[in-house]
Coordinates of C-alpha atoms in Angstrom, one line a residue:
M1 CA 168.4 44.5 13.2
R2 CA 171.3 43.8 15.6
N3 CA 170.4 43.7 19.3
E4 CA 172.0 46.6 21.1
R5 CA 172.9 44.4 24.1
A6 CA 175.0 41.3 24.2
V7 CA 172.9 38.1 24.4
I8 CA 174.0 35.1 26.5
L9 CA 172.1 31.8 26.0
G10 CA 171.9 29.3 28.8
L11 CA 171.4 25.6 27.9
S12 CA 170.3 23.4 30.7
G13 CA 170.8 19.6 30.3
S14 CA 169.1 18.6 33.6
E15 CA 165.9 16.6 33.8
R16 CA 165.2 18.0 37.3
A17 CA 163.3 21.2 37.5
G18 CA 164.5 23.5 40.3
G19 CA 167.6 21.3 40.9
N20 CA 171.2 22.4 41.3
T21 CA 171.7 22.9 37.6
D22 CA 168.7 25.1 37.2
L23 CA 169.7 27.1 40.3
A24 CA 173.2 27.7 39.0
L25 CA 172.0 28.7 35.6
D26 CA 169.4 31.0 37.1
H27 CA 172.2 32.7 39.1
A28 CA 174.3 33.1 36.0
G29 CA 171.3 34.7 34.3
E30 CA 170.9 37.2 37.2
L31 CA 174.6 38.2 36.8
V32 CA 174.3 38.6 33.1
R33 CA 171.3 40.9 33.4
S34 CA 173.0 42.9 36.2
R35 CA 175.6 43.8 33.5
G36 CA 172.9 45.1 31.2
A37 CA 173.2 42.1 28.8
A38 CA 170.3 39.8 27.8
F39 CA 170.0 36.3 29.1
H40 CA 167.8 33.6 27.6
T41 CA 167.4 30.0 28.9
V42 CA 166.7 26.8 27.0
R43 CA 165.9 23.8 29.2
L44 CA 166.3 20.7 27.1
R45 CA 163.8 18.7 29.1
E46 CA 161.1 21.0 27.8
H47 CA 161.8 20.2 24.2
R48 CA 161.5 17.2 21.9
I49 CA 165.0 16.1 20.9
S50 CA 165.4 12.8 19.2
P51 CA 168.5 10.7 19.6
C52 CA 170.6 10.1 16.5
S53 CA 168.9 7.5 14.3
P54 CA 170.7 4.5 12.6
C55 CA 170.7 6.2 9.2
G56 CA 174.5 6.3 9.4
D57 CA 175.0 9.0 6.8
C58 CA 175.8 12.0 9.1
N59 CA 179.4 12.1 8.0
N60 CA 178.5 12.2 4.4
R61 CA 175.3 14.2 4.0
P62 CA 175.7 17.8 2.7
S63 CA 172.5 19.0 4.4
P64 CA 171.1 19.3 7.9
C65 CA 169.6 16.3 9.8
E66 CA 166.1 15.3 8.5
L67 CA 164.8 14.1 11.9
R68 CA 161.8 16.2 12.8
D69 CA 161.9 17.7 16.3
D70 CA 162.8 20.9 18.1
M71 CA 166.5 20.9 17.3
P72 CA 166.4 23.4 14.4
G73 CA 164.8 26.1 16.7
I74 CA 167.3 25.6 19.5
V75 CA 170.2 25.7 17.0
E76 CA 168.9 29.0 15.6
K77 CA 168.8 30.5 19.1
M78 CA 172.4 29.4 19.6
K79 CA 173.3 31.2 16.3
Q80 CA 171.7 34.4 17.4
A81 CA 173.5 34.5 20.8
D82 CA 176.8 36.2 21.5
G83 CA 177.7 33.6 24.2
I84 CA 176.4 30.2 25.3
I85 CA 176.6 28.6 28.7
Y86 CA 176.2 24.8 28.8
A87 CA 174.9 23.7 32.3
V88 CA 174.7 20.1 33.0
P89 CA 174.7 17.6 36.0
V90 CA 176.8 14.5 36.3
H91 CA 174.8 11.3 35.8
G92 CA 176.3 7.9 36.3
F93 CA 179.9 9.3 36.4
G94 CA 179.3 11.0 33.0
L95 CA 177.5 13.6 31.0
A96 CA 173.7 13.7 31.6
H97 CA 172.0 11.9 28.7
L98 CA 169.9 14.9 27.6
M99 CA 173.0 17.0 27.0
Q100 CA 174.8 14.0 25.4
I101 CA 171.9 13.5 22.9
F102 CA 171.8 17.3 22.2
I103 CA 175.5 17.8 21.5
E104 CA 175.5 14.7 19.2
R105 CA 172.5 15.8 17.2
A106 CA 173.6 19.5 17.1
G107 CA 177.1 18.6 16.1
V108 CA 176.7 16.1 13.3
G109 CA 173.3 17.3 12.2
Y110 CA 173.6 21.0 12.1
L111 CA 176.9 22.6 13.3
R112 CA 179.6 20.8 11.3
F113 CA 178.8 22.3 7.9
E114 CA 179.8 25.9 8.6
R115 CA 180.6 26.0 12.3
P116 CA 178.1 28.8 13.0
L117 CA 179.1 29.0 16.6
A118 CA 182.6 30.1 15.7
D119 CA 183.9 33.0 17.8
K120 CA 180.9 33.0 20.2
V121 CA 181.9 33.0 23.8
G122 CA 181.5 29.7 25.6
G123 CA 181.1 28.8 29.2
I124 CA 180.4 25.6 31.2
I125 CA 178.7 24.8 34.5
V126 CA 178.8 21.3 35.9
T127 CA 176.9 20.3 38.9
G128 CA 177.4 17.1 40.9
R129 CA 177.7 15.4 44.2
R130 CA 181.4 14.6 44.3
Y131 CA 182.8 12.5 41.4
S132 CA 183.5 12.8 37.7
D133 CA 182.6 16.5 37.3
S134 CA 186.0 17.3 35.9
A135 CA 185.6 14.6 33.2
V136 CA 182.2 16.0 32.2
H137 CA 183.7 19.5 32.1
D138 CA 186.6 18.3 29.9
Q139 CA 184.1 16.7 27.4
L140 CA 182.2 19.9 27.0
V141 CA 185.5 21.9 26.6
N142 CA 186.3 19.7 23.7
N143 CA 182.9 20.2 22.2
L144 CA 183.2 24.0 22.4
L145 CA 186.7 23.9 20.9
L146 CA 185.4 21.7 18.1
N147 CA 182.8 24.4 17.3
R148 CA 185.6 27.1 17.2
M149 CA 184.1 28.9 20.3
I150 CA 186.1 31.2 22.6
L151 CA 186.6 30.0 26.2
V152 CA 187.6 32.8 28.5
G153 CA 190.1 31.9 31.2
S154 CA 188.5 32.9 34.5
G155 CA 190.3 30.9 37.1
F156 CA 189.0 27.5 38.3
P157 CA 186.4 25.6 36.2
V158 CA 182.8 26.0 37.3
L159 CA 182.2 22.7 39.2
M160 CA 179.3 23.1 41.6
R161 CA 179.2 20.4 44.2
N162 CA 176.4 19.7 46.6
T163 CA 176.3 16.6 48.8
S164 CA 172.9 17.6 50.4
P165 CA 169.7 15.9 49.1
E166 CA 168.2 19.4 48.8
P167 CA 169.2 21.6 45.9
G168 CA 171.2 24.6 46.7
L169 CA 174.2 26.8 45.9
H170 CA 176.3 25.8 48.9
D171 CA 179.7 25.5 47.2
A172 CA 181.4 28.8 47.9
E173 CA 184.4 28.1 45.6
G174 CA 182.2 26.9 42.8
L175 CA 179.9 29.9 43.1
D176 CA 182.9 32.2 43.0
A177 CA 184.2 30.5 39.8
L178 CA 180.7 30.8 38.3
E179 CA 180.6 34.5 38.9
R180 CA 184.1 35.1 37.6
M181 CA 183.3 33.1 34.4
V182 CA 180.0 34.9 33.7
H183 CA 181.6 38.4 34.1
R184 CA 184.5 37.4 31.8
M185 CA 182.0 36.0 29.3
V186 CA 180.1 39.3 29.2
D187 CA 183.3 41.3 29.0
M188 CA 184.5 39.3 26.0
A189 CA 181.1 39.3 24.3
E190 CA 181.0 43.1 24.6
M191 CA 184.5 43.5 23.3
L192 CA 183.9 41.4 20.3
R193 CA 180.7 43.3 19.5
A194 CA 182.5 46.6 19.9
H195 CA 185.3 45.5 17.6
Q196 CA 182.9 44.4 14.8
E197 CA 180.8 47.6 15.1
A198 CA 183.9 49.8 15.0
T199 CA 185.6 48.1 12.1
G200 CA 182.8 46.4 10.2
R201 CA 184.9 43.2 10.3
L202 CA 184.6 39.9 12.1
P203 CA 187.1 39.7 15.0
L204 CA 188.7 36.6 13.6
P205 CA 189.0 35.3 9.9
R206 CA 186.6 32.5 9.0
L207 CA 188.2 30.9 6.0
D208 CA 188.4 27.3 7.1
L209 CA 185.3 26.5 9.2
N210 CA 184.8 22.9 8.0
E211 CA 187.6 20.7 9.4
R212 CA 186.5 17.9 7.1
I213 CA 187.7 19.9 4.1
R214 CA 191.4 20.0 3.7
G215 CA 192.8 23.5 3.5
R216 CA 195.4 25.9 4.8
R217 CA 194.8 28.9 7.1
G218 CA 194.2 32.0 5.1
V219 CA 193.1 30.0 2.0
P220 CA 189.3 29.8 1.3
T221 CA 188.1 26.3 1.3
A222 CA 184.8 26.9 -0.4

């Protein structure tokens, strides 16, 4: 049975409980719930996620990854959501390793076969001290686009900066960008659900979901 409310899933790629990333994602959750939508959180640090192994057959295998960990359950939660927010800190001038491991395993191990995240609404929160947050944001934008997700333009990207050693949401511009993004995500998720319920059709055609199979738009590739 379809949930009557839009569901937004927050994925935290931070190792630090109660840090800037958790605070930002918790605030996003409060905003989502204030709109009457549901918000669920997955904190990657609380799950067993193996890095890609040296098997080397990810690009050729026709079935999901065989490594046994918590990935299948997390991917299933992503499939059930209407929108997904990726929240991650900058580590060593790049994407924090928990999120890096996750997007690698999720992508080649599960999502590339049918692109099940297609047409879900995507959002990104990047927390950092001062440097490289835009580069991390760009990497995640590319990942969401690869998965055929919908990114709603909401002004500036959500880059939450904090130079204090204590966690906190002190970046007024970043906080404003976060709030605008979350409201736009809920708006889009509700609009997509309303369209499908009213017409009985998906908002966008899904005829070429696997970019590894050559095909033309409008021509089934199966």
